[in-house]
C-alpha cells in the first residue's frame, strides 16, 4: 500500500495501528522461485505472525484489492482468530463477470493462467520501466484507463515525489511478489466466505464509481448475506486511498468501535 506521511498521520490520529505483513519476494533480495502454493503459505504465515502481535484472541484484517484472496484463505484456516474482515476495493466480481473490465489487467490475468514464462518476462519488462516516472505513470494509467476517478487519483499521486520514489523502490524490489499476486488474482476463490457458519463480520468499503471491480457485484453479495455490510465511498473509483483515505479510515474507526 502506498500511504503518504499525511495519510499515516490521519490513520494514527484515529487510534488505529496497522501491521502490514509482506509476501514472499516483496521489498527484499529473495530471487529464488517458489510455487504458488509456497507463496500462499508464506503470506498466510505472515498474517498469522501479525495477528499474534495483537493483544487478544481475535483481530480485524484489512484486505486491499487482491489482498482479499489472502484474507479469505486465512479466514478459512483460522476462523476463530478473525473478528472482522474489511475489504478495501474487494476483488470480488459476479461469476458471470469474472474478467476484469481493464483490458490491460485482463491480458495479465490470461498470462498468469496460461503462459507462465511469458508472465515472468512481461512483469520483468514492466518493472524495467519503473525507474522512469513518466513510463510508470503511463503503465498505471493504462491499467485504470476506463475510470476517470482513478486517473485523477494517479495524477494526484504523482504530484508527491516522495511517494513516487517509495513506490518505485517497492515495485523494483518485488518482482516475485507481483508475479505471484497476478497468479492469485487469476485464480480467485471466494467460496469459503459464502458458507453459513462463517461468524466473522464482513465489511466492504468500495468506490461508487469503480469500473475495474463494479460495485454492483458487491451490492448483490451483501444483499444475500445478513452478516455483510457495504460502506460506499462516493465518487471514488478502484483507488480508495489518497484523497479518500480520511473517509475510508473513518469507516474503519466506526467498525472497530462498533458504531456501524
C-alpha angles and dihedrals in degrees: 000000000000106000118169122219090259091052091050089051089050092052094046092048087063092056093251123140118194122201110195116197116202126226124232110290096017115134093337145098095254104130100161115109120241132188120260087249093054090047091054091047090052091050093049091048088053092051091048091050090050091048090052089059092061119089111244135030101279134050141191114242119204111201120192121205110307089006082082089080094055089049090051091052091048091050090052091053099040111021093156092058097057119078097170137006117202116193117202110199090345115215092227117127131174111270091249090054103044094134115088114249088228109091089206092056091041090058093048091050090050090053090048091053101040114013113045098172093046091050092056091047092048094050090048089051092050093047087053086067094053096091091061108069091201092056092043091052090049092054091048092049091049091054090051098034096126096061123065091195091059092047088054090049090052090050090053092047092054092056088070106072093185091057092046092052091049090050091048090053093050095047094045092054098040106065095129092047092051092050093050092044090056089050089052093049090052092053102041119167124189098162097111091058090060095059114113095229095065104114096178114114110243123207129183119201105190140166115250091221099044108143097174094056103018113220091224090078091052091048092054091047092052093046090060096048123059090195092063129081131191121210113189127214102208117227093005123126126200090311106079096173134065105058089005096055094096092053093044093052093043084062091046090051091052090051093050092048093046094245096128 
